[in-house]
Amino acid sequence: THNGLFLQDDTGKFTPVPGMTGQHWSLLPLSKSILAASEMGVIEITPGTVINRIKRKTGKRGNKIESNHVKHVLNLTAFVLQKSKTFPGSVWAGGTFGLGILFKQENGEWEHRIFHNISKRIYSIVETPEQELWLGTLDSGVIKVDVHRNKQNPMVTITRYGKSHGLPGGEITVTSAAEHIMFCTPSGLLRFDAAANRFIPDSTLGDRFAGGENGEGVFRLTQCKDGNIFFHSHFRNYCAVPEPGQGSPSGYRIDPVPFLRLMPEQANVLY
């Protein structure tokens, strides 16, 4: 939240995690801990021991969570965390510093490297099987990073894309859905045409949300394991349900009904 990190106990009550104040933008679960991206930097939270206890008033057995262990991993403001496919066990981090990689040593300590040739603030990260990173920025287009495999000293080749490549101005969020990379922009969804070396309209969710002069902007987008795509556009939330061969040209049926009870406000995270 904007006021720190909170933990829900077995009663449903949320309580603040001590020491985790300020804005938190992203959480990444690891095998035995959680990484949090925040204005304080990247922080690792290792859950405390769960102890069974008898509640005095009801006599029923409940759980008590002992204090969590909090460790600072990176003392630079971070917005997004993404597990690395190229370097298993490592984590890509984006923030005010640009792009960095975090990797844990056998002794449990974290090390990091910041790529100083990427100076723009990074708000979204997607990694491809081809060892490429696509980075989304607030107002500086998109950055593609080719990673050369060397965990201890990873080298990168950078390509920057902007308006001359078909991108509009404003924030661009990079995400992966429908088996390809999507670029959420103020003028709708785009995809990258490698042969033409430019961005073109992505009609996965129909012409209404395809990028272009008449496209409706898409701010956030994520796909669930069941194939449904949830996205946010102009202060409204939508669910795109896959319906191949059911008369939908795009293969998806847009369903706004589940969210009609929600106020029309900006959604910053869909998870």
Short mmCIF file of C-alpha atoms in Angstrom, two decimals:
data_model
loop_
_atom_site.label_atom_id
_atom_site.label_comp_id
_atom_site.label_asym_id
_atom_site.label_seq_id
_atom_site.Cartn_x
_atom_site.Cartn_y
_atom_site.Cartn_z
CA THR A 1 0.00 0.00 0.00
CA HIS A 2 0.98 3.69 0.08
CA ASN A 3 1.33 3.40 3.85
CA GLY A 4 3.50 0.33 4.21
CA LEU A 5 3.25 -3.44 3.99
CA PHE A 6 0.45 -5.26 5.82
CA LEU A 7 0.01 -8.90 6.85
CA GLN A 8 -3.36 -10.62 7.20
CA ASP A 9 -3.66 -12.84 10.28
CA ASP A 10 -5.94 -15.84 10.82
CA THR A 11 -8.79 -13.58 11.99
CA GLY A 12 -8.79 -11.64 8.71
CA LYS A 13 -7.31 -8.53 10.30
CA PHE A 14 -4.50 -6.66 8.52
CA THR A 15 -1.61 -5.46 10.66
CA PRO A 16 1.46 -3.49 9.53
CA VAL A 17 4.77 -5.30 9.20
CA PRO A 18 7.22 -3.49 11.53
CA GLY A 19 9.84 -1.49 9.67
CA MET A 20 7.99 -1.67 6.33
CA THR A 21 6.75 1.91 5.99
CA GLY A 22 6.20 4.09 2.93
CA GLN A 23 4.99 3.09 -0.53
CA HIS A 24 5.25 -0.51 -1.75
CA TRP A 25 4.62 -1.29 -5.43
CA SER A 26 5.44 -4.95 -6.04
CA LEU A 27 5.74 -8.28 -4.21
CA LEU A 28 7.61 -11.32 -5.50
CA PRO A 29 7.26 -14.68 -3.67
CA LEU A 30 10.39 -16.82 -3.46
CA SER A 31 10.77 -20.34 -2.09
CA LYS A 32 11.15 -19.30 1.56
CA SER A 33 10.69 -15.55 1.56
CA ILE A 34 9.09 -12.59 -0.20
CA LEU A 35 10.80 -9.67 -1.93
CA ALA A 36 9.11 -6.27 -1.78
CA ALA A 37 9.82 -3.34 -4.11
CA SER A 38 9.32 -0.07 -2.29
CA GLU A 39 10.48 3.50 -1.93
CA MET A 40 12.93 2.19 0.69
CA GLY A 41 14.41 -0.19 -1.87
CA VAL A 42 14.16 -3.97 -2.28
CA ILE A 43 13.47 -5.75 0.99
CA GLU A 44 13.34 -9.47 1.78
CA ILE A 45 10.76 -10.62 4.30
CA THR A 46 11.18 -14.09 5.76
CA PRO A 47 7.99 -15.19 7.54
CA GLY A 48 8.28 -15.92 11.23
CA THR A 49 7.47 -19.22 12.85
CA VAL A 50 3.79 -20.14 12.96
CA ILE A 51 2.83 -21.37 16.42
CA ASN A 52 -0.45 -23.16 17.19
CA ARG A 53 -2.13 -21.77 20.26
CA ILE A 54 -5.46 -22.09 22.07
CA LYS A 55 -7.60 -18.95 22.07
CA ARG A 56 -8.66 -18.14 25.61
CA LYS A 57 -12.16 -16.85 24.82
CA THR A 58 -13.30 -19.58 22.41
CA GLY A 59 -11.06 -22.46 23.35
CA LYS A 60 -10.39 -23.02 19.67
CA ARG A 61 -6.97 -23.57 18.19
CA GLY A 62 -5.54 -20.61 16.26
CA ASN A 63 -2.24 -19.51 14.76
CA LYS A 64 0.24 -16.95 15.99
CA ILE A 65 2.94 -15.67 13.66
CA GLU A 66 6.18 -14.75 15.34
CA SER A 67 7.99 -11.62 14.15
CA ASN A 68 9.08 -11.63 10.50
CA HIS A 69 12.72 -11.18 9.58
CA VAL A 70 13.29 -8.13 7.38
CA LYS A 71 16.50 -7.66 5.37
CA HIS A 72 17.42 -4.78 3.03
CA VAL A 73 18.63 -6.17 -0.30
CA LEU A 74 18.95 -2.95 -2.33
CA ASN A 75 18.82 0.58 -0.90
CA LEU A 76 17.41 2.20 -4.06
CA THR A 77 13.75 2.90 -4.82
CA ALA A 78 12.32 -0.03 -6.80
CA PHE A 79 8.98 -0.37 -8.64
CA VAL A 80 9.00 -3.87 -10.15
CA LEU A 81 10.56 -7.30 -9.55
CA GLN A 82 10.71 -10.21 -12.01
CA LYS A 83 12.28 -13.67 -11.64
CA SER A 84 15.03 -14.22 -14.19
CA LYS A 85 14.67 -17.04 -16.71
CA THR A 86 18.19 -16.53 -18.06
CA PHE A 87 19.76 -16.76 -14.60
CA PRO A 88 17.61 -19.08 -12.44
CA GLY A 89 17.56 -17.98 -8.81
CA SER A 90 18.20 -14.34 -9.74
CA VAL A 91 15.75 -11.45 -9.85
CA TRP A 92 15.50 -8.50 -12.24
CA ALA A 93 14.67 -5.20 -10.51
CA GLY A 94 13.44 -1.96 -12.07
CA GLY A 95 13.22 1.42 -10.37
CA THR A 96 14.54 4.95 -10.19
CA PHE A 97 18.00 3.53 -10.84
CA GLY A 98 16.98 1.89 -14.12
CA LEU A 99 17.64 -1.86 -14.30
CA GLY A 100 19.44 -4.12 -11.86
CA ILE A 101 19.87 -7.83 -11.16
CA LEU A 102 19.83 -9.42 -7.70
CA PHE A 103 21.32 -12.81 -6.93
CA LYS A 104 21.55 -14.70 -3.65
CA GLN A 105 24.77 -16.28 -2.48
CA GLU A 106 25.05 -19.68 -0.79
CA ASN A 107 25.47 -17.94 2.57
CA GLY A 108 22.07 -16.28 2.17
CA GLU A 109 23.43 -12.81 1.43
CA TRP A 110 22.24 -10.87 -1.62
CA GLU A 111 24.45 -9.21 -4.20
CA HIS A 112 23.36 -6.88 -6.97
CA ARG A 113 24.51 -5.19 -10.12
CA ILE A 114 23.08 -1.98 -11.59
CA PHE A 115 23.27 -1.47 -15.35
CA HIS A 116 24.30 2.19 -15.45
CA ASN A 117 23.75 2.49 -19.22
CA ILE A 118 19.99 2.22 -18.51
CA SER A 119 19.22 5.43 -16.66
CA LYS A 120 15.44 5.74 -17.24
CA ARG A 121 12.97 4.75 -14.54
CA ILE A 122 11.71 1.22 -15.20
CA TYR A 123 8.12 0.33 -14.25
CA SER A 124 7.58 -3.04 -15.99
CA ILE A 125 9.76 -5.97 -17.09
CA VAL A 126 9.10 -8.98 -19.33
CA GLU A 127 11.74 -11.60 -20.19
CA THR A 128 11.51 -13.77 -23.31
CA PRO A 129 12.90 -17.30 -23.84
CA GLU A 130 15.37 -15.70 -26.27
CA GLN A 131 17.11 -13.97 -23.32
CA GLU A 132 15.62 -10.58 -24.13
CA LEU A 133 14.17 -8.12 -21.65
CA TRP A 134 11.48 -5.63 -22.61
CA LEU A 135 11.30 -2.65 -20.24
CA GLY A 136 8.44 -0.19 -19.90
CA THR A 137 9.00 3.44 -18.88
CA LEU A 138 6.85 6.35 -17.76
CA ASP A 139 7.63 8.73 -20.64
CA SER A 140 10.66 7.37 -22.50
CA GLY A 141 9.22 4.65 -24.73
CA VAL A 142 10.37 1.04 -24.50
CA ILE A 143 13.84 -0.44 -24.00
CA LYS A 144 14.87 -3.86 -25.29
CA VAL A 145 17.81 -5.52 -23.56
CA ASP A 146 19.68 -8.49 -25.04
CA VAL A 147 21.31 -10.38 -22.19
CA HIS A 148 24.58 -12.25 -22.67
CA ARG A 149 24.67 -15.25 -20.36
CA ASN A 150 27.18 -14.69 -17.59
CA LYS A 151 25.61 -14.66 -14.14
CA GLN A 152 28.52 -13.13 -12.25
CA ASN A 153 29.07 -10.41 -14.85
CA PRO A 154 26.03 -10.24 -17.16
CA MET A 155 26.53 -8.04 -20.21
CA VAL A 156 23.68 -6.37 -22.06
CA THR A 157 23.04 -4.80 -25.44
CA ILE A 158 20.42 -2.03 -25.41
CA THR A 159 17.97 -0.91 -28.09
CA ARG A 160 15.65 2.04 -27.43
CA TYR A 161 12.27 2.49 -29.13
CA GLY A 162 10.13 5.63 -29.29
CA LYS A 163 7.70 7.57 -31.46
CA SER A 164 9.70 6.94 -34.63
CA HIS A 165 8.98 3.22 -34.13
CA GLY A 166 5.22 3.66 -33.77
CA LEU A 167 4.97 4.19 -30.01
CA PRO A 168 2.78 6.95 -28.55
CA GLY A 169 3.88 9.19 -25.71
CA GLY A 170 3.06 8.53 -22.08
CA GLU A 171 3.52 5.50 -19.88
CA ILE A 172 3.97 2.14 -21.58
CA THR A 173 3.49 -1.07 -19.61
CA VAL A 174 5.02 -4.26 -20.97
CA THR A 175 3.25 -7.53 -20.18
CA SER A 176 2.84 -11.06 -21.52
CA ALA A 177 -0.55 -12.54 -22.45
CA ALA A 178 -2.15 -14.66 -25.19
CA GLU A 179 1.27 -16.25 -25.83
CA HIS A 180 3.02 -13.03 -26.87
CA ILE A 181 4.28 -9.74 -25.46
CA MET A 182 1.79 -6.89 -25.31
CA PHE A 183 2.50 -3.20 -24.89
CA CYS A 184 -0.19 -1.28 -22.99
CA THR A 185 -0.26 2.35 -24.14
CA PRO A 186 -2.53 5.42 -23.85
CA SER A 187 -3.75 4.69 -27.41
CA GLY A 188 -4.41 0.96 -26.95
CA LEU A 189 -2.54 -2.33 -27.25
CA LEU A 190 0.50 -2.76 -29.49
CA ARG A 191 2.78 -5.61 -30.44
CA PHE A 192 6.28 -5.54 -31.91
CA ASP A 193 6.81 -6.47 -35.57
CA ALA A 194 10.45 -7.60 -35.67
CA ALA A 195 10.56 -7.72 -39.47
CA ALA A 196 9.43 -4.09 -39.77
CA ASN A 197 11.27 -3.04 -36.58
CA ARG A 198 8.24 -1.10 -35.35
CA PHE A 199 5.14 -1.42 -33.20
CA ILE A 200 1.77 -2.24 -34.77
CA PRO A 201 -1.82 -2.46 -33.44
CA ASP A 202 -2.56 -5.59 -31.39
CA SER A 203 -6.16 -6.73 -31.95
CA THR A 204 -6.06 -9.60 -29.45
CA LEU A 205 -8.88 -7.94 -27.47
CA GLY A 206 -10.68 -6.62 -30.53
CA ASP A 207 -10.52 -3.41 -32.55
CA ARG A 208 -11.80 -1.32 -29.64
CA PHE A 209 -8.58 -1.76 -27.66
CA ALA A 210 -6.16 -2.15 -30.58
CA GLY A 211 -3.57 0.62 -30.68
CA GLY A 212 -4.07 3.54 -33.02
CA GLU A 213 -5.79 6.90 -33.35
CA ASN A 214 -9.17 5.43 -32.35
CA GLY A 215 -7.93 2.85 -29.87
CA GLU A 216 -8.94 3.02 -26.22
CA GLY A 217 -5.98 3.24 -23.87
CA VAL A 218 -5.02 0.20 -21.80
CA PHE A 219 -3.22 0.93 -18.53
CA ARG A 220 -2.70 -2.48 -16.88
CA LEU A 221 -3.18 -6.07 -18.10
CA THR A 222 -2.57 -9.56 -16.73
CA GLN A 223 -3.57 -13.11 -17.68
CA CYS A 224 -4.70 -15.81 -15.23
CA LYS A 225 -3.93 -19.51 -15.43
CA ASP A 226 -7.44 -20.19 -16.75
CA GLY A 227 -6.70 -18.03 -19.80
CA ASN A 228 -8.86 -15.06 -18.78
CA ILE A 229 -7.26 -11.66 -19.34
CA PHE A 230 -8.01 -8.87 -16.87
CA PHE A 231 -7.23 -5.31 -17.91
CA HIS A 232 -7.84 -1.69 -16.95
CA SER A 233 -8.90 1.02 -19.41
CA HIS A 234 -10.14 4.56 -18.73
CA PHE A 235 -10.83 3.96 -15.03
CA ARG A 236 -12.76 0.75 -15.73
CA ASN A 237 -11.82 -2.92 -15.27
CA TYR A 238 -12.63 -5.66 -17.77
CA CYS A 239 -12.33 -9.42 -18.12
CA ALA A 240 -11.58 -10.91 -21.54
CA VAL A 241 -12.82 -14.50 -21.69
CA PRO A 242 -11.32 -16.75 -24.39
CA GLU A 243 -14.02 -17.96 -26.79
CA PRO A 244 -12.30 -19.28 -29.92
CA GLY A 245 -14.70 -20.16 -32.69
CA GLN A 246 -17.70 -18.60 -30.93
CA GLY A 247 -18.22 -15.69 -33.31
CA SER A 248 -15.71 -13.34 -31.66
CA PRO A 249 -13.24 -12.08 -34.30
CA SER A 250 -10.53 -11.63 -31.68
CA GLY A 251 -11.19 -14.94 -29.93
CA TYR A 252 -12.08 -13.13 -26.68
CA ARG A 253 -15.38 -11.91 -25.24
CA ILE A 254 -15.06 -8.69 -23.22
CA ASP A 255 -17.04 -8.91 -19.98
CA PRO A 256 -17.30 -5.75 -17.80
CA VAL A 257 -20.10 -7.07 -15.57
CA PRO A 258 -18.03 -8.45 -12.63
CA PHE A 259 -16.57 -4.98 -12.01
CA LEU A 260 -19.66 -2.76 -12.33
CA ARG A 261 -19.93 -2.45 -8.54
CA LEU A 262 -16.45 -0.90 -8.40
CA MET A 263 -16.04 2.87 -8.51
CA PRO A 264 -14.43 4.17 -11.75
CA GLU A 265 -10.96 4.73 -10.34
CA GLN A 266 -7.47 4.03 -11.62
CA ALA A 267 -6.18 0.53 -10.85
CA ASN A 268 -2.41 0.52 -10.52
CA VAL A 269 -1.96 -3.24 -10.04
CA LEU A 270 -3.74 -6.30 -11.42
CA TYR A 271 -2.49 -9.57 -9.93
#
